[in-house]
mmCIF file of C-alpha atoms and ligand atoms in Angstrom:
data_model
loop_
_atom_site.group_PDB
_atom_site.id
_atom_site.type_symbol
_atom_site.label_atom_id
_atom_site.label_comp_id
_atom_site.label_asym_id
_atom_site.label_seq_id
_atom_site.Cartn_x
_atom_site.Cartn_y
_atom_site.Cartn_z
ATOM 1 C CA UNK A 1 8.884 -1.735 -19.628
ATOM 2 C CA UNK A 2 5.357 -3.239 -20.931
ATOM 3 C CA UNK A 3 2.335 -4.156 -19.425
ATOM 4 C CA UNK A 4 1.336 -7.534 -18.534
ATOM 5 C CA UNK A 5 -1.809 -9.255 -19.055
ATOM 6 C CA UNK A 6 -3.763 -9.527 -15.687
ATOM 7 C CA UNK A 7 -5.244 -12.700 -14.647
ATOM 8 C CA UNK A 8 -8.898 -12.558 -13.444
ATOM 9 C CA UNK A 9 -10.807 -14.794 -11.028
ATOM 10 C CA UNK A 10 -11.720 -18.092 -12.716
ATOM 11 C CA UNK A 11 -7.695 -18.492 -13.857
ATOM 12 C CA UNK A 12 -6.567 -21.542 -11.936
ATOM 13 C CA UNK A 13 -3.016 -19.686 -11.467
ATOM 14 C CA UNK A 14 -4.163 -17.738 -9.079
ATOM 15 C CA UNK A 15 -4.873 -20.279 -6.841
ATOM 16 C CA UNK A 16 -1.375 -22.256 -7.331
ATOM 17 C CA UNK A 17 1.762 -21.599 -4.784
ATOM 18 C CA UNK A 18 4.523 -19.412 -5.873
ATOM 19 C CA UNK A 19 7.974 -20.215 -5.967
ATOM 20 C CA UNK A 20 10.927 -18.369 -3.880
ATOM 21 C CA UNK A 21 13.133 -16.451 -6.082
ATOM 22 C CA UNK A 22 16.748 -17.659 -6.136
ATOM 23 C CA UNK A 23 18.548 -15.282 -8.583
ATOM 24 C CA UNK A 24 17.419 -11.294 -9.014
ATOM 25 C CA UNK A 25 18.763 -11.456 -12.415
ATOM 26 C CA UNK A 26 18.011 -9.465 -14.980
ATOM 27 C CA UNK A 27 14.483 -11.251 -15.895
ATOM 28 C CA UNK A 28 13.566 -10.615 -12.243
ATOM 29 C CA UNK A 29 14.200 -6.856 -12.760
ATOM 30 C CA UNK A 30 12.130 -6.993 -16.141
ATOM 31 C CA UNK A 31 9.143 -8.234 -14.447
ATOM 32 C CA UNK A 32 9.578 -6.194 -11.307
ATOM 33 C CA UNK A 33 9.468 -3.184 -14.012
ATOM 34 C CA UNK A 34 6.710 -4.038 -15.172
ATOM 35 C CA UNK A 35 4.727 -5.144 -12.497
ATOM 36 C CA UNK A 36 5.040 -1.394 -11.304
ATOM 37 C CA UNK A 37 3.605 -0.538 -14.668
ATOM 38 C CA UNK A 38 0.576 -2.729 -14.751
ATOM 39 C CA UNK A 39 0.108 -1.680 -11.240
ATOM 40 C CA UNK A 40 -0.171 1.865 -11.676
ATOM 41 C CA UNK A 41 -1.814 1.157 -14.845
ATOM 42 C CA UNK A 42 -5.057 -0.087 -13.031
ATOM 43 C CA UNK A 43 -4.455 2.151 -10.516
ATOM 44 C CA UNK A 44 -3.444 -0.621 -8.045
ATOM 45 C CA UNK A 45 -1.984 -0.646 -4.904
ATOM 46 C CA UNK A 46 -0.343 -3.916 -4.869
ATOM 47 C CA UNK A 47 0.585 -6.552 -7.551
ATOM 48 C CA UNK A 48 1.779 -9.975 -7.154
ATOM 49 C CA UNK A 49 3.648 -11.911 -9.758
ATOM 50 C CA UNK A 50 1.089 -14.815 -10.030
ATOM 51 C CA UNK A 51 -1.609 -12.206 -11.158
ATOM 52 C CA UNK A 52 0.430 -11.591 -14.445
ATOM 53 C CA UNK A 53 0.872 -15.198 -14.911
ATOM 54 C CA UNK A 54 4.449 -16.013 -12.628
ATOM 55 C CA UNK A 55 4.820 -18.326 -10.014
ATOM 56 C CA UNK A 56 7.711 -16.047 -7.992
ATOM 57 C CA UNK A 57 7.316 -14.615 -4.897
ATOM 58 C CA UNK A 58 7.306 -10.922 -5.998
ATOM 59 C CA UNK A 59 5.067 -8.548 -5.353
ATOM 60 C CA UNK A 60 4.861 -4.429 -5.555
ATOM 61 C CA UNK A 61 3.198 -2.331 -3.435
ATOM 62 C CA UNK A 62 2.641 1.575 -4.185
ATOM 63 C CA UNK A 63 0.720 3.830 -1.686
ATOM 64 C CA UNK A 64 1.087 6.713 -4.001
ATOM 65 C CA UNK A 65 3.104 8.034 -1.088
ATOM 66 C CA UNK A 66 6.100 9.266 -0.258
ATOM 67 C CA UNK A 67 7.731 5.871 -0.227
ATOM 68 C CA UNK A 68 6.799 5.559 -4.015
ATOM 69 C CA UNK A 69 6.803 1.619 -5.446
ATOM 70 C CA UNK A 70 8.080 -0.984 -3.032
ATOM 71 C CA UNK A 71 9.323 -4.178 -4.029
ATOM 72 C CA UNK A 72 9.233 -6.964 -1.702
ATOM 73 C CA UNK A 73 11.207 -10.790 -2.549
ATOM 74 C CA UNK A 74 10.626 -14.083 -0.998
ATOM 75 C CA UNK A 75 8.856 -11.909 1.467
ATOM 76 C CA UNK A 76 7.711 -13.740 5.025
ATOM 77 C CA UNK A 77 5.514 -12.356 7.660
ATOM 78 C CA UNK A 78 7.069 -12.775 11.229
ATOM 79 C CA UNK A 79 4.505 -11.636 13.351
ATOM 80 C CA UNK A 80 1.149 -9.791 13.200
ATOM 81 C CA UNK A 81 -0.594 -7.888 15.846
ATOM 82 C CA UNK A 82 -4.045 -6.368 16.417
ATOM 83 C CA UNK A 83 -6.514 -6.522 13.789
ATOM 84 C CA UNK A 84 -8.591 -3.838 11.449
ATOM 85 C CA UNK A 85 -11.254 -4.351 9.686
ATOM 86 C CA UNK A 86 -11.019 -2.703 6.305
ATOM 87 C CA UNK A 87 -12.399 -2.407 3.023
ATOM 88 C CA UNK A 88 -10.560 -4.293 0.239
ATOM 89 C CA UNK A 89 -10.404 -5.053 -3.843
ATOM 90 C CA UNK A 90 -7.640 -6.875 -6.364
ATOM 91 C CA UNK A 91 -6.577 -6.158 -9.905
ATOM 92 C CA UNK A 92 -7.796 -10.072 -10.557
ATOM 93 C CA UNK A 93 -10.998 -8.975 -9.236
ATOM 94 C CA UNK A 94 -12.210 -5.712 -11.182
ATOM 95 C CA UNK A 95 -15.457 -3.730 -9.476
ATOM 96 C CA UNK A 96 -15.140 -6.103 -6.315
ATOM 97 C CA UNK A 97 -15.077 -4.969 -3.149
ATOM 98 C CA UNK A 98 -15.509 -6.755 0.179
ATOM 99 C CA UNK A 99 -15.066 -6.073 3.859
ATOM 100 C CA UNK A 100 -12.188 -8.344 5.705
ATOM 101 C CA UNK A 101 -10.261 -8.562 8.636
ATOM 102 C CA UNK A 102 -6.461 -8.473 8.592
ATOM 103 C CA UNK A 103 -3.829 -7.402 11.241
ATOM 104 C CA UNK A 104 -2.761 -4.005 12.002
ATOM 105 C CA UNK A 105 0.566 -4.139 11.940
ATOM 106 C CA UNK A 106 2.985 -6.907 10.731
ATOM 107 C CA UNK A 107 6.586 -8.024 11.094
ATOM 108 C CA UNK A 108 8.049 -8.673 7.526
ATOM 109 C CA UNK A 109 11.073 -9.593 6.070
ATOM 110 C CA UNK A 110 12.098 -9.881 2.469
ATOM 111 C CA UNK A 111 14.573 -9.182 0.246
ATOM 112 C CA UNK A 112 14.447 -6.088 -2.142
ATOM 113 C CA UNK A 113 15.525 -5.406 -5.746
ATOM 114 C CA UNK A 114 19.003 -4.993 -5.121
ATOM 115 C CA UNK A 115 18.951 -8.195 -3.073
ATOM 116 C CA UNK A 116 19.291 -6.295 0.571
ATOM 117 C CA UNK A 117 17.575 -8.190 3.579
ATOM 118 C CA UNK A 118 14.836 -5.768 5.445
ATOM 119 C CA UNK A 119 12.867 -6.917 8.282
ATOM 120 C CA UNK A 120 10.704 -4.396 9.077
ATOM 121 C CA UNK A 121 7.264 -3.082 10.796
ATOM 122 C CA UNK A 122 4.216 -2.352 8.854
ATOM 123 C CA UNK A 123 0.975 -0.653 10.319
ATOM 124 C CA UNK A 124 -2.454 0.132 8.483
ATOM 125 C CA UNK A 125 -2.999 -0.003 4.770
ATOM 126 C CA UNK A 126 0.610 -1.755 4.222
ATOM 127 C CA UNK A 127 0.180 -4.288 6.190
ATOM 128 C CA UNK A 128 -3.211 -4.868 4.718
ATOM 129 C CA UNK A 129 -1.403 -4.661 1.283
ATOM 130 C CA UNK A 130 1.840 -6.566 2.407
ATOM 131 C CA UNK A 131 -1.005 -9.784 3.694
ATOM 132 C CA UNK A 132 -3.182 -9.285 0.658
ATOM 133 C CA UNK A 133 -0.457 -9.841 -1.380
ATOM 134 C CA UNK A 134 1.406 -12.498 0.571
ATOM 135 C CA UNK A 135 -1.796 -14.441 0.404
ATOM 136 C CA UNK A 136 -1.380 -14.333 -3.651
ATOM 137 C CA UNK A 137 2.222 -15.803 -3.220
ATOM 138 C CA UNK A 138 0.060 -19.225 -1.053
ATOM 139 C CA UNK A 139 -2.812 -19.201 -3.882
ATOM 140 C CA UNK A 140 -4.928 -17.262 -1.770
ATOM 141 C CA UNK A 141 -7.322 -14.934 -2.944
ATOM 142 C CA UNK A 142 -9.212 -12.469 -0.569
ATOM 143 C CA UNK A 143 -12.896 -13.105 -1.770
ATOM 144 C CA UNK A 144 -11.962 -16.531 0.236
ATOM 145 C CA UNK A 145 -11.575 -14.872 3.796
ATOM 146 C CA UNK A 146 -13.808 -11.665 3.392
ATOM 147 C CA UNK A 147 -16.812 -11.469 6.210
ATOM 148 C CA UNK A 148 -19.818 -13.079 4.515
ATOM 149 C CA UNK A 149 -22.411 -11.342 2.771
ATOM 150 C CA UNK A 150 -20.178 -8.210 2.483
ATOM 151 C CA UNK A 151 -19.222 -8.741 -1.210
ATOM 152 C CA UNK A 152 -20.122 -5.431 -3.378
ATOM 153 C CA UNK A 153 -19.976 -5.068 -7.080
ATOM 154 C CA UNK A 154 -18.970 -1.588 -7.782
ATOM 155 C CA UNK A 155 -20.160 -0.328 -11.272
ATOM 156 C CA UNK A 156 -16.625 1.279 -12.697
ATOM 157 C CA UNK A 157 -16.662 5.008 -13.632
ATOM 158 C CA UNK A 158 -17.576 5.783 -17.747
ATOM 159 C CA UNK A 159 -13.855 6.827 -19.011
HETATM 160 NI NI1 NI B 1 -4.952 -9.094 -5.216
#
């Protein structure tokens, strides 16, 4: 497993579409690997593949949970419902923080590492995470849909 650089705003990949995966082969299971790592590296709680520089539609999620690291492929959101308005950051975006409105639960279905189809129901701070990093996969980034004027820099902690 290794760490992957991260790309930060200003990279034009992270506004490009991602590509569905076809094959989990072994490569997929590489970067899957160490997605998790970069993730927990910066202390993340999602990752998608475009924001270490590939164009597949992979992401990670860890809620430092129970559940530990989720891994969701080609994943597509069926339905949302409600909405919350929450506070939210990305790995591409160090020290940025912004308020935004996303739905409070969604219907998702993707494929995990071992190829399996899930469809299943997401409430809260995973569906947050499951849209934030869905919108990666369409070359979204969340500074682009926040509620205006909420954008904070947040000075990171000496180390
Ligand atoms: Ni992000």
């Amino acid at each position: 497993m290794a760490i992957r650089n991260l790309r930060l705003e200003g990279d034009e990949i992270l506004y490009k579409k991602s590509r569905e995966v076809e094959e989990i082969d072994d490569r997929i299971q590489v970067l899957i690997d160490d997605m998790i790592e970069t993730m927990h590296k910066y202390n993340g709680v999602g990752l998608a593949a475009v924001q270490v520089g590939i164009l597949k539609r992979v992401i990670v999620i860890d809620l430092y949970d129970d559940n530990g690291p989720i891994v969701l492929i080609n994943p597509k959101i069926l339905k949302e419902k409600g909405e919350q308005e929450v506070e939210e950051g990305c790995l591409s975006f160090p020290n940025r923080f912004a308020k935004i409105i996303r739905p409070e639960e969604v219907t998702v279905e993707y494929l995990d590492r071992k190829g399996k189809k899930i469809k299943t129901k997401a409430k809260d701070l995973l569906a947050q995470a499951i849209c934030h990093e869905v919108d990666h996969l369409e070359g979204e980034v969340f500074v682009d849909k926040i509620i205006p004027g909420t954008l904070e820099y947040v000075e990171p902690e000496e180390k």
